[in-house]
Coordinates of C-alpha atoms and ligand atoms in Angstrom, one line a residue:
M1 CA 14.8 -137.4 -86.0
K2 CA 17.5 -134.8 -85.3
G3 CA 20.1 -137.3 -86.4
S4 CA 18.4 -138.0 -89.7
L5 CA 17.9 -134.3 -90.4
S6 CA 21.6 -133.6 -89.9
F7 CA 22.4 -136.7 -92.0
F8 CA 20.1 -135.2 -94.7
L9 CA 21.9 -131.9 -94.5
I10 CA 25.3 -133.5 -94.6
S11 CA 24.4 -135.5 -97.7
L12 CA 22.9 -132.5 -99.3
V13 CA 26.0 -130.5 -98.7
A14 CA 28.0 -133.3 -100.1
I15 CA 25.9 -133.5 -103.2
L16 CA 26.1 -129.7 -103.7
L17 CA 29.9 -129.8 -103.2
G18 CA 30.0 -132.6 -105.7
T19 CA 28.2 -130.5 -108.2
C20 CA 30.3 -127.5 -107.5
R21 CA 33.5 -129.4 -108.1
G22 CA 31.8 -130.7 -111.2
G23 CA 33.2 -130.3 -114.6
E24 CA 33.9 -132.4 -117.5
L25 CA 36.2 -132.1 -120.4
R26 CA 34.8 -129.9 -123.1
K27 CA 35.7 -128.4 -126.5
H28 CA 37.8 -125.2 -126.2
F29 CA 37.8 -125.0 -122.4
Y30 CA 40.2 -122.0 -122.7
E31 CA 38.1 -120.1 -125.2
E32 CA 37.5 -117.3 -122.7
T33 CA 40.3 -117.6 -120.2
C34 CA 43.1 -118.1 -122.8
P35 CA 41.7 -117.9 -126.3
E36 CA 45.1 -118.4 -127.9
A37 CA 46.1 -121.4 -125.9
E38 CA 45.5 -124.1 -128.5
D39 CA 47.1 -122.0 -131.2
I40 CA 50.2 -121.5 -129.1
V41 CA 50.5 -125.2 -128.4
Q42 CA 50.2 -126.1 -132.0
K43 CA 52.7 -123.4 -133.2
I44 CA 55.4 -124.5 -130.8
I45 CA 54.8 -128.2 -131.3
W46 CA 54.9 -127.8 -135.1
E47 CA 58.1 -125.8 -134.9
N48 CA 59.7 -128.5 -132.8
V49 CA 58.5 -131.4 -134.9
A50 CA 59.7 -129.7 -138.1
L51 CA 63.2 -129.9 -136.6
N52 CA 62.9 -133.2 -134.8
S53 CA 60.8 -135.9 -136.4
T54 CA 61.2 -138.3 -133.4
L55 CA 59.0 -136.1 -131.3
P56 CA 55.5 -137.4 -132.3
A57 CA 56.3 -140.8 -131.0
K58 CA 57.7 -139.4 -127.8
F59 CA 54.6 -137.4 -127.1
L60 CA 52.2 -140.3 -128.0
R61 CA 54.0 -142.6 -125.6
M62 CA 54.2 -139.8 -123.0
H63 CA 50.4 -139.3 -123.2
F64 CA 49.7 -143.0 -122.9
H65 CA 51.9 -143.3 -119.9
D66 CA 50.5 -140.2 -118.3
C67 CA 46.9 -141.5 -118.7
F68 CA 47.6 -145.0 -117.4
V69 CA 49.0 -143.7 -114.1
R70 CA 46.5 -141.7 -112.0
G71 CA 44.7 -140.6 -115.1
C72 CA 45.8 -137.9 -117.6
D73 CA 47.0 -135.5 -115.0
A74 CA 50.6 -134.7 -116.1
S75 CA 52.0 -136.8 -113.3
V76 CA 54.4 -138.2 -115.8
L77 CA 56.1 -134.8 -116.0
I78 CA 56.9 -134.4 -112.3
D79 CA 60.6 -134.6 -111.3
S80 CA 61.7 -136.8 -108.5
T81 CA 62.8 -135.0 -105.3
A82 CA 64.9 -136.0 -102.4
S83 CA 61.9 -137.5 -100.7
N84 CA 59.9 -138.8 -103.7
S85 CA 60.8 -141.1 -106.6
A86 CA 58.5 -140.0 -109.4
E87 CA 57.1 -141.8 -112.4
K88 CA 60.1 -140.5 -114.4
D89 CA 62.3 -143.0 -112.6
S90 CA 60.2 -145.9 -113.7
I91 CA 61.5 -148.7 -116.0
P92 CA 58.9 -148.0 -118.8
N93 CA 59.7 -144.3 -118.7
Q94 CA 63.4 -144.6 -119.2
T95 CA 63.0 -143.7 -122.8
V96 CA 60.1 -141.2 -122.7
G97 CA 61.3 -137.8 -124.2
G98 CA 60.0 -134.4 -125.2
F99 CA 59.8 -133.0 -121.7
D100 CA 61.8 -129.9 -122.7
V101 CA 59.3 -129.1 -125.4
I102 CA 56.3 -129.4 -123.1
E103 CA 58.1 -127.0 -120.8
E104 CA 58.7 -124.6 -123.7
V105 CA 55.0 -124.6 -124.4
K106 CA 54.2 -124.1 -120.7
T107 CA 56.5 -121.1 -120.4
E108 CA 54.9 -119.4 -123.3
L109 CA 51.4 -120.0 -122.0
E110 CA 52.4 -118.8 -118.5
K111 CA 53.5 -115.5 -120.2
K112 CA 50.2 -115.1 -122.1
C113 CA 47.8 -116.4 -119.4
P114 CA 49.4 -117.2 -116.1
G115 CA 47.9 -120.0 -114.1
I116 CA 45.3 -121.0 -116.6
V117 CA 46.4 -123.9 -118.9
S118 CA 47.1 -127.2 -117.3
C119 CA 50.1 -129.3 -118.1
A120 CA 47.8 -132.3 -118.6
D121 CA 46.0 -130.4 -121.4
I122 CA 49.3 -129.4 -122.9
V123 CA 50.4 -133.0 -123.1
A124 CA 47.1 -134.0 -124.7
L125 CA 47.2 -131.2 -127.2
A126 CA 50.9 -131.6 -127.9
T127 CA 50.3 -135.3 -128.7
R128 CA 47.5 -134.5 -131.1
D129 CA 49.4 -131.7 -132.8
S130 CA 52.7 -133.5 -133.1
V131 CA 51.2 -136.6 -134.6
S132 CA 49.0 -134.4 -136.9
F133 CA 52.0 -132.4 -138.2
Q134 CA 52.5 -134.5 -141.2
F135 CA 48.9 -134.1 -142.2
E136 CA 48.8 -130.3 -141.5
K137 CA 45.4 -130.7 -139.8
P138 CA 44.3 -132.2 -136.5
L139 CA 43.7 -135.9 -136.6
W140 CA 41.5 -136.0 -133.6
E141 CA 39.7 -133.7 -131.3
V142 CA 41.1 -133.0 -127.9
L143 CA 38.6 -132.0 -125.2
T144 CA 40.2 -129.8 -122.6
G145 CA 39.7 -128.8 -119.0
R146 CA 42.1 -131.4 -117.4
R147 CA 43.8 -130.3 -114.2
D148 CA 47.2 -131.3 -112.9
G149 CA 47.8 -133.9 -110.3
R150 CA 50.1 -133.4 -107.3
I151 CA 51.3 -137.0 -106.9
S152 CA 53.7 -139.0 -109.0
L153 CA 55.1 -142.3 -107.8
V154 CA 57.6 -144.6 -109.5
S155 CA 55.9 -147.6 -108.0
E156 CA 52.6 -146.8 -109.7
A157 CA 54.2 -146.3 -113.1
N158 CA 55.9 -149.7 -112.7
S159 CA 52.7 -151.4 -111.8
Q160 CA 50.2 -149.6 -114.1
I161 CA 52.1 -149.3 -117.4
P162 CA 51.8 -152.6 -119.2
P163 CA 55.2 -154.2 -120.0
P164 CA 56.0 -155.5 -123.5
S165 CA 56.0 -159.1 -122.1
F166 CA 52.3 -159.1 -121.4
N167 CA 50.1 -161.7 -123.0
F168 CA 46.6 -161.0 -124.3
S169 CA 44.6 -161.5 -121.1
Q170 CA 47.0 -159.3 -119.2
L171 CA 46.8 -156.5 -121.8
K172 CA 43.0 -156.8 -121.8
Q173 CA 42.9 -156.6 -118.0
S174 CA 45.3 -153.6 -118.0
F175 CA 43.2 -151.7 -120.4
A176 CA 39.9 -152.7 -118.7
S177 CA 41.3 -151.3 -115.4
K178 CA 41.4 -147.9 -117.2
G179 CA 37.9 -148.3 -118.6
L180 CA 39.2 -149.1 -122.1
T181 CA 38.0 -152.0 -124.2
V182 CA 39.8 -154.7 -126.3
H183 CA 38.8 -152.5 -129.3
D184 CA 40.7 -149.6 -127.7
L185 CA 43.7 -151.9 -127.0
V186 CA 44.0 -153.0 -130.6
V187 CA 43.4 -149.6 -132.0
L188 CA 45.8 -147.8 -129.7
S189 CA 48.5 -150.4 -130.2
G190 CA 48.5 -148.9 -133.7
G191 CA 50.5 -146.1 -132.0
H192 CA 53.4 -148.4 -132.6
T193 CA 53.3 -147.4 -136.3
I194 CA 55.7 -144.6 -135.3
G195 CA 58.8 -144.7 -133.1
V196 CA 61.4 -147.0 -131.9
G197 CA 62.0 -149.8 -129.5
H198 CA 65.2 -150.5 -127.5
C199 CA 66.6 -154.0 -128.0
N200 CA 66.3 -155.0 -124.4
F201 CA 62.5 -154.8 -124.6
F202 CA 62.3 -157.6 -127.2
S203 CA 65.7 -159.4 -127.4
R204 CA 64.5 -162.4 -125.4
R205 CA 62.3 -163.1 -128.4
L206 CA 65.4 -163.3 -130.5
Y207 CA 67.8 -165.2 -128.2
N208 CA 66.3 -166.9 -125.2
F209 CA 62.5 -167.0 -125.4
T210 CA 61.8 -170.0 -123.2
G211 CA 65.2 -170.0 -121.5
K212 CA 66.7 -172.6 -123.9
G213 CA 68.5 -170.2 -126.2
D214 CA 65.6 -170.2 -128.6
A215 CA 63.6 -167.6 -130.5
D216 CA 59.9 -166.8 -130.2
P217 CA 58.2 -169.0 -132.8
S218 CA 55.4 -166.4 -133.2
L219 CA 58.0 -164.0 -134.6
D220 CA 58.6 -164.2 -138.3
S221 CA 62.0 -166.0 -138.6
T222 CA 63.4 -163.8 -141.4
Y223 CA 62.5 -160.7 -139.4
A224 CA 64.0 -162.3 -136.2
A225 CA 67.3 -162.9 -138.1
F226 CA 67.2 -159.2 -139.2
L227 CA 66.6 -158.0 -135.7
R228 CA 69.6 -160.1 -134.4
T229 CA 71.8 -158.2 -136.8
K230 CA 70.7 -155.0 -134.9
C231 CA 70.5 -156.3 -131.4
R232 CA 73.7 -158.3 -131.0
S233 CA 73.1 -159.7 -127.6
L234 CA 70.7 -159.9 -124.7
A235 CA 72.7 -157.3 -122.8
D236 CA 72.2 -154.6 -125.5
N237 CA 70.1 -151.9 -123.9
T238 CA 71.1 -149.0 -126.1
T239 CA 70.4 -149.9 -129.7
I240 CA 67.1 -148.8 -131.1
V241 CA 65.1 -150.3 -133.9
E242 CA 62.1 -148.9 -135.8
M243 CA 58.9 -150.6 -134.7
D244 CA 57.3 -150.3 -138.1
P245 CA 60.2 -151.1 -140.4
G246 CA 60.4 -148.8 -143.4
S247 CA 57.5 -146.6 -142.2
G248 CA 58.6 -145.7 -138.6
M249 CA 58.2 -142.0 -139.2
D250 CA 54.8 -142.1 -140.9
F251 CA 51.7 -142.2 -138.9
D252 CA 49.7 -144.8 -140.9
N253 CA 48.1 -148.2 -140.5
N254 CA 51.1 -150.1 -141.6
Y255 CA 51.5 -151.5 -138.1
Y256 CA 48.6 -153.9 -138.8
K257 CA 50.1 -155.1 -142.0
I258 CA 53.4 -156.0 -140.4
L259 CA 51.5 -157.5 -137.4
R260 CA 49.7 -159.8 -139.8
Q261 CA 53.1 -160.9 -141.1
N262 CA 54.2 -161.7 -137.6
K263 CA 56.6 -158.8 -137.5
G264 CA 55.2 -157.0 -134.5
M265 CA 58.2 -156.0 -132.3
F266 CA 56.9 -156.9 -128.8
Q267 CA 55.2 -160.0 -127.4
S268 CA 52.4 -157.5 -126.5
D269 CA 52.0 -156.8 -130.2
A270 CA 52.0 -160.4 -131.2
A271 CA 49.5 -161.1 -128.4
L272 CA 46.8 -159.2 -130.3
L273 CA 46.7 -162.1 -132.8
T274 CA 46.2 -164.7 -130.1
D275 CA 42.6 -163.7 -129.5
N276 CA 40.0 -164.2 -132.1
G277 CA 38.1 -161.0 -131.3
A278 CA 41.3 -158.9 -131.3
S279 CA 42.6 -160.6 -134.4
N280 CA 39.4 -159.6 -136.2
I281 CA 39.8 -156.0 -135.2
V282 CA 43.4 -156.2 -136.6
D283 CA 41.9 -157.2 -139.9
E284 CA 39.4 -154.4 -139.9
L285 CA 42.2 -151.9 -139.2
L286 CA 44.0 -152.9 -142.4
D287 CA 41.6 -150.4 -144.0
P288 CA 43.3 -147.0 -143.5
A289 CA 40.1 -145.0 -143.4
K290 CA 38.8 -147.2 -140.7
F291 CA 42.1 -146.9 -138.7
F292 CA 42.1 -143.1 -138.7
T293 CA 38.5 -142.9 -137.6
E294 CA 38.9 -145.5 -134.9
F295 CA 42.2 -144.1 -133.7
A296 CA 40.7 -140.7 -133.3
Q297 CA 37.9 -142.1 -131.1
S298 CA 40.1 -144.3 -129.0
M299 CA 42.5 -141.3 -128.4
E300 CA 39.6 -139.3 -127.1
R301 CA 38.8 -142.1 -124.7
L302 CA 42.4 -142.5 -123.6
G303 CA 42.6 -138.8 -123.1
A304 CA 39.6 -138.9 -120.7
V305 CA 41.0 -141.6 -118.4
G306 CA 40.8 -140.6 -114.8
V307 CA 41.0 -136.9 -115.5
L308 CA 40.9 -134.3 -112.8
T309 CA 38.4 -131.5 -113.6
G310 CA 36.6 -128.7 -111.9
T311 CA 38.5 -127.8 -108.7
S312 CA 40.4 -131.0 -108.2
G313 CA 44.2 -130.9 -108.5
E314 CA 45.9 -127.7 -109.5
I315 CA 47.3 -125.8 -112.5
R316 CA 51.0 -126.1 -112.1
K317 CA 53.3 -123.2 -112.8
K318 CA 56.0 -125.4 -114.1
C319 CA 55.2 -128.8 -115.4
N320 CA 58.0 -130.6 -113.7
V321 CA 57.2 -129.5 -110.1
V322 CA 54.2 -129.6 -108.0
T323 CA 53.2 -126.2 -106.7
I324 CA 54.5 -125.9 -103.2
V325 CA 52.0 -124.4 -100.8
I326 CA 53.4 -122.0 -98.2
A327 CA 51.4 -121.8 -95.1
G328 CA 49.3 -118.7 -94.9
K329 CA 50.3 -117.5 -98.3
A330 CA 47.7 -117.4 -101.1
T331 CA 48.8 -118.0 -104.6
E332 CA 50.0 -115.0 -106.6
L333 CA 46.7 -114.9 -108.4
I334 CA 44.8 -114.0 -105.3
S335 CA 45.3 -110.8 -103.4
Q336 CA 44.6 -110.5 -99.7
H337 CA 43.6 -107.3 -97.9
V338 CA 43.1 -106.6 -94.3
M339 CA 40.3 -104.2 -93.4
M340 CA 39.5 -103.0 -89.9
V341 CA 35.8 -102.7 -89.1
K342 CA 33.9 -101.8 -86.0
E343 CA 32.8 -104.7 -83.8
S344 CA 29.0 -104.3 -84.0
G345 CA 27.2 -107.5 -84.2
K346 CA 27.4 -110.2 -86.7
F347 CA 25.0 -109.2 -89.4
S348 CA 25.6 -105.5 -89.5
K349 CA 29.2 -106.4 -89.8
T350 CA 28.4 -108.2 -93.0
A351 CA 26.7 -105.1 -94.3
E352 CA 29.6 -103.0 -93.2
I353 CA 32.2 -105.1 -95.0
A354 CA 30.0 -105.2 -98.1
D355 CA 29.8 -101.4 -98.1
C356 CA 33.5 -101.2 -97.6
L357 CA 34.1 -103.5 -100.6
T358 CA 31.7 -101.8 -102.9
S359 CA 33.1 -98.4 -102.1
S360 CA 36.8 -99.3 -102.0
Q361 CA 39.5 -100.4 -104.4
I362 CA 37.6 -103.5 -105.3
R363 CA 34.9 -101.5 -107.1
G364 CA 35.9 -100.8 -110.6
R365 CA 37.3 -104.3 -111.1
S366 CA 35.5 -106.6 -113.4
H367 CA 34.2 -108.8 -110.6
S368 CA 30.7 -108.1 -109.3
L369 CA 30.1 -108.3 -105.6
T370 CA 26.8 -109.9 -106.1
L371 CA 27.5 -113.5 -105.1
R372 CA 25.3 -116.3 -106.3
R373 CA 22.2 -116.7 -104.3
M374 CA 22.6 -120.2 -102.9
W375 CA 21.2 -122.5 -100.3
T376 CA 19.4 -119.8 -98.4
W377 CA 17.2 -122.4 -97.0
L378 CA 20.0 -124.2 -95.2
P379 CA 19.8 -122.5 -91.9
K380 CA 23.0 -122.3 -89.9
I381 CA 25.1 -123.2 -92.9
W382 CA 24.3 -120.3 -95.1
I383 CA 22.6 -117.1 -94.0
M384 CA 22.0 -114.6 -96.7
T385 CA 21.7 -110.9 -96.0
K386 CA 19.0 -109.7 -98.2
R387 CA 20.4 -106.3 -98.8
Y388 CA 23.8 -107.3 -100.1
N389 CA 23.2 -110.8 -101.3
V390 CA 26.3 -112.0 -99.6
P391 CA 26.3 -115.6 -98.4
V392 CA 27.7 -116.0 -94.9
A393 CA 29.3 -119.4 -94.2
T394 CA 30.3 -121.2 -91.1
G395 CA 32.0 -124.5 -90.6
V396 CA 33.4 -126.4 -93.6
A397 CA 31.7 -124.0 -96.0
G398 CA 33.6 -121.1 -94.5
R399 CA 36.9 -122.7 -95.2
G400 CA 37.0 -121.3 -98.7
I401 CA 35.5 -124.1 -100.7
D402 CA 36.0 -123.4 -104.3
I403 CA 32.7 -122.1 -105.6
P404 CA 32.5 -121.0 -109.2
D405 CA 31.7 -117.3 -109.6
V406 CA 32.8 -116.3 -106.1
A407 CA 35.2 -113.4 -106.7
H408 CA 35.7 -112.3 -103.1
V409 CA 35.9 -114.2 -99.8
I410 CA 35.6 -112.2 -96.6
N411 CA 36.8 -113.7 -93.4
Y412 CA 35.5 -111.8 -90.3
D413 CA 37.9 -112.6 -87.6
M414 CA 41.6 -112.4 -87.7
P415 CA 42.8 -116.0 -87.2
G416 CA 45.1 -116.5 -84.2
N417 CA 47.8 -118.4 -86.1
I418 CA 49.1 -119.2 -89.5
E419 CA 47.6 -122.7 -89.7
M420 CA 44.2 -121.3 -89.0
H421 CA 44.7 -118.7 -91.7
T422 CA 45.7 -121.3 -94.2
H423 CA 42.5 -123.1 -93.5
L424 CA 40.5 -119.9 -93.8
I425 CA 41.9 -119.0 -97.2
G426 CA 41.1 -122.5 -98.1
R427 CA 41.3 -124.2 -101.5
T428 CA 40.3 -121.1 -103.3
G429 CA 43.2 -119.1 -102.0
R430 CA 45.7 -121.8 -102.3
A431 CA 44.7 -123.3 -105.6
G432 CA 44.4 -119.9 -107.1
K433 CA 41.5 -120.7 -109.3
L434 CA 40.4 -117.6 -111.1
V435 CA 36.7 -116.7 -111.3
Ligands
HEM501 C1 49.4 -152.2 -125.2 C2 50.4 -152.1 -124.4 C3 51.7 -151.4 -124.8 C4 52.9 -151.9 -124.5 C5 53.2 -153.2 -123.8 C6 53.8 -150.9 -125.0 C7 55.2 -151.1 -124.9 C8 56.1 -150.3 -125.5 C9 57.5 -150.4 -125.5 C10 58.3 -151.5 -124.7 C11 58.1 -149.5 -126.3 C12 59.6 -149.2 -126.5 C13 60.1 -148.1 -125.7 C14 61.6 -147.9 -126.0 O1 62.3 -148.9 -126.2 O2 62.0 -146.8 -125.9 C15 57.0 -148.7 -126.8 C16 57.2 -147.6 -127.6 C17 56.1 -146.8 -128.0 N1 54.8 -146.9 -127.7 FE1 54.0 -148.4 -126.7 N2 53.2 -149.9 -125.6 C18 51.8 -150.2 -125.5 C19 50.8 -149.4 -125.9 C20 51.0 -148.1 -126.5 C21 49.9 -147.2 -126.7 C22 48.5 -147.3 -126.3 C23 50.5 -146.1 -127.3 C24 49.9 -144.8 -127.8 C25 48.7 -144.8 -128.4 C26 51.9 -146.4 -127.5 C27 52.8 -145.6 -128.1 C28 54.1 -145.9 -128.3 C29 55.0 -145.1 -129.1 C30 54.7 -144.0 -130.0 C31 56.3 -145.7 -128.9 C32 57.6 -145.2 -129.6 C33 58.4 -144.3 -128.6 C34 59.6 -143.7 -129.2 O3 59.9 -143.8 -130.4 O4 60.4 -143.2 -128.4 N3 52.2 -147.6 -126.9 N4 55.8 -149.2 -126.4
NAG502 C1 64.8 -135.0 -130.6 O1 64.0 -135.2 -129.5 C2 64.5 -136.3 -128.7 C3 63.4 -136.4 -127.6 O2 63.3 -135.3 -126.8 C4 65.9 -136.0 -128.1 O3 66.3 -137.1 -127.4 C5 66.8 -135.8 -129.3 O4 68.1 -135.4 -128.8 C6 66.3 -134.7 -130.2 N1 67.1 -134.6 -131.4 C7 67.5 -133.5 -131.9 C8 68.3 -133.5 -133.1 O5 67.3 -132.4 -131.3
NAG503 C1 49.0 -164.8 -119.3 O1 49.9 -164.6 -118.3 C2 49.4 -164.8 -117.0 C3 50.4 -164.4 -116.0 O2 51.7 -165.0 -116.3 C4 49.0 -166.3 -116.9 O3 48.5 -166.6 -115.6 C5 48.0 -166.6 -118.0 O4 47.7 -168.0 -118.0 C6 48.5 -166.2 -119.3 N1 47.4 -166.3 -120.3 C7 47.6 -167.0 -121.4 C8 46.4 -167.1 -122.3 O5 48.7 -167.4 -121.8
NAG504 C1 68.4 -167.9 -120.9 O1 67.4 -168.1 -119.9 C2 67.7 -169.0 -118.9 C3 66.5 -169.2 -118.0 O2 66.0 -167.9 -117.7 C4 68.9 -168.5 -118.1 O3 69.3 -169.5 -117.1 C5 70.1 -168.4 -119.1 O4 71.2 -167.8 -118.4 C6 69.7 -167.4 -120.2 N1 70.7 -167.3 -121.2 C7 71.4 -166.2 -121.5 C8 72.4 -166.3 -122.5 O5 71.2 -165.2 -120.9
NAG505 C1 72.3 -150.9 -119.6 O1 73.1 -152.0 -119.2 C2 74.3 -151.6 -118.5 C3 75.1 -152.8 -118.2 O2 74.3 -153.8 -117.7 C4 73.9 -150.8 -117.2 O3 75.0 -150.4 -116.5 C5 73.0 -149.6 -117.6 O4 72.5 -149.0 -116.4 C6 71.9 -150.0 -118.4 N1 71.2 -148.8 -118.9 C7 69.9 -148.7 -118.9 C8 69.4 -147.4 -119.5 O5 69.1 -149.5 -118.5
NAG506 C1 65.6 -144.3 -114.6 C2 65.6 -143.3 -115.7 O1 66.3 -143.5 -116.7 N1 64.8 -142.2 -115.6 C3 64.7 -141.2 -116.6 C4 63.3 -140.9 -116.9 O2 63.2 -139.9 -117.8 C5 63.8 -138.6 -117.4 C6 63.6 -137.6 -118.5 O3 64.1 -138.0 -119.7 C7 65.3 -138.9 -117.2 O4 65.9 -137.7 -116.7 C8 65.5 -140.0 -116.1 O5 66.8 -140.2 -115.9

């Protein structure tokens, strides 16, 4: 009986914590915390794209790679360190670019609203804005509220990002593993309407397809001959070729036209014609209006893959480095004060601290001391003092779980060592989430 009660309590706390962490992407997540965020991103991205028309393709590919490894959490932006080889070192990433522009946006946002806007959201917005530049209006909606991951592994990038040699069933499986459909696969492959490919990603199709010095029969032979004039040998890994010949800078549905003519650059492009269902979708997307509508929808789905929201992950200060946590130190967004109070019994101590807070420097700030009335009926875990409406937490709840609307956390007893203090300031103190 006792066992089942505590099991009940544990599950309940787990559920409540689950809800607390909650959070989904939503429209204009920064409306209140950083109202100018989306305008700032658009302004800087448009300025850069105006000077460098290769950027939209770089961001589109960057966003795709980000979302396919640990979800859209900006793990693609993290630099390798002495002890960790990050996604940036991976084979598919070798040619991702635009990192400097993301950092320029981040720097500006940190000036305006420090610690608020995630790098993951910046990548999603930068992708939309860069591709939309030529249309002077957003081509799709970007929901925001992503948080940044803290892990980036080269091995995961190499195993999660589909290589251009994939056949249809492998591509289908790769997208399915991210919750994306064959429809998304065909629609998003339309991203190859802009940008370039390096010879080494497709030259086997030109020179040595089956290992007998032959060309890929599914590649248009005239086009293959043209590509051989660009990529002179199997060893060429520096020459780049437009993926959508003649239209490589325009974001349009020309990709599907050339695909139908067997002029898709990679085996993975050609593979879309090897499945009846996918091939039918290719035909549908020959209609430009249909392509723009479908692309917008699939981008929203791609942008939601495996996102961290609520209190998961962090908001990085710089997009290329994971925030390093120093033991005992709260983030700069949190201030810590020590107050001496008389030792006079647990509950009156609460009252005393509350008095102290309301009457001291904390009064006058915008935060209210009235904390949310929660879980009063969970004896031992939360005890509420009626007078001040301050929840008192012990155990795991006392370790600074990140509860929305909690502006102040009071720890009674001075911890004996720095590790203990780090536990006490908990996630709230270390992640620096603002109220
Ligand atoms: C379906 C599986 C996919 C495969 C196998 C694949 C593979 C590749 C490869 C090998 C390149 C050439 C990179 C280089 O040589 O620099 C490339 C370029 C590109 N990919 Fe994909 N890709 C896929 C899906 C996507 C998706 C879903 C998007 C975005 C919606 C995308 C957007 C791009 C863009 C924009 C480029 C040009 C990059 C540049 O110009 O630097 N790709 N892709
Ligand atoms: C344009 O951006 C790409 C990707 O970041 C970069 O490699 C290239 O040098 C830039 N070109 C110019 C002219 O700035
Ligand atoms: C696709 O490739 C996988 C792995 O090489 C192979 O097992 C499978 O038979 C291939 N599928 C088709 C339809 O060729
Ligand atoms: C073509 O492929 C075969 C089999 O993989 C390999 O033995 C041969 O060396 C390749 N030819 C060239 C020119 O690389
Ligand atoms: C290109 O090939 C050369 C010679 O094989 C090699 O040294 C170099 O590292 C390669 N570069 C890339 C970017 O793979
Ligand atoms: C292996 C490799 O070429 N990695 C590159 C990945 O992308 C970053 C940023 O452009 C480069 O600095 C790395 O050298």
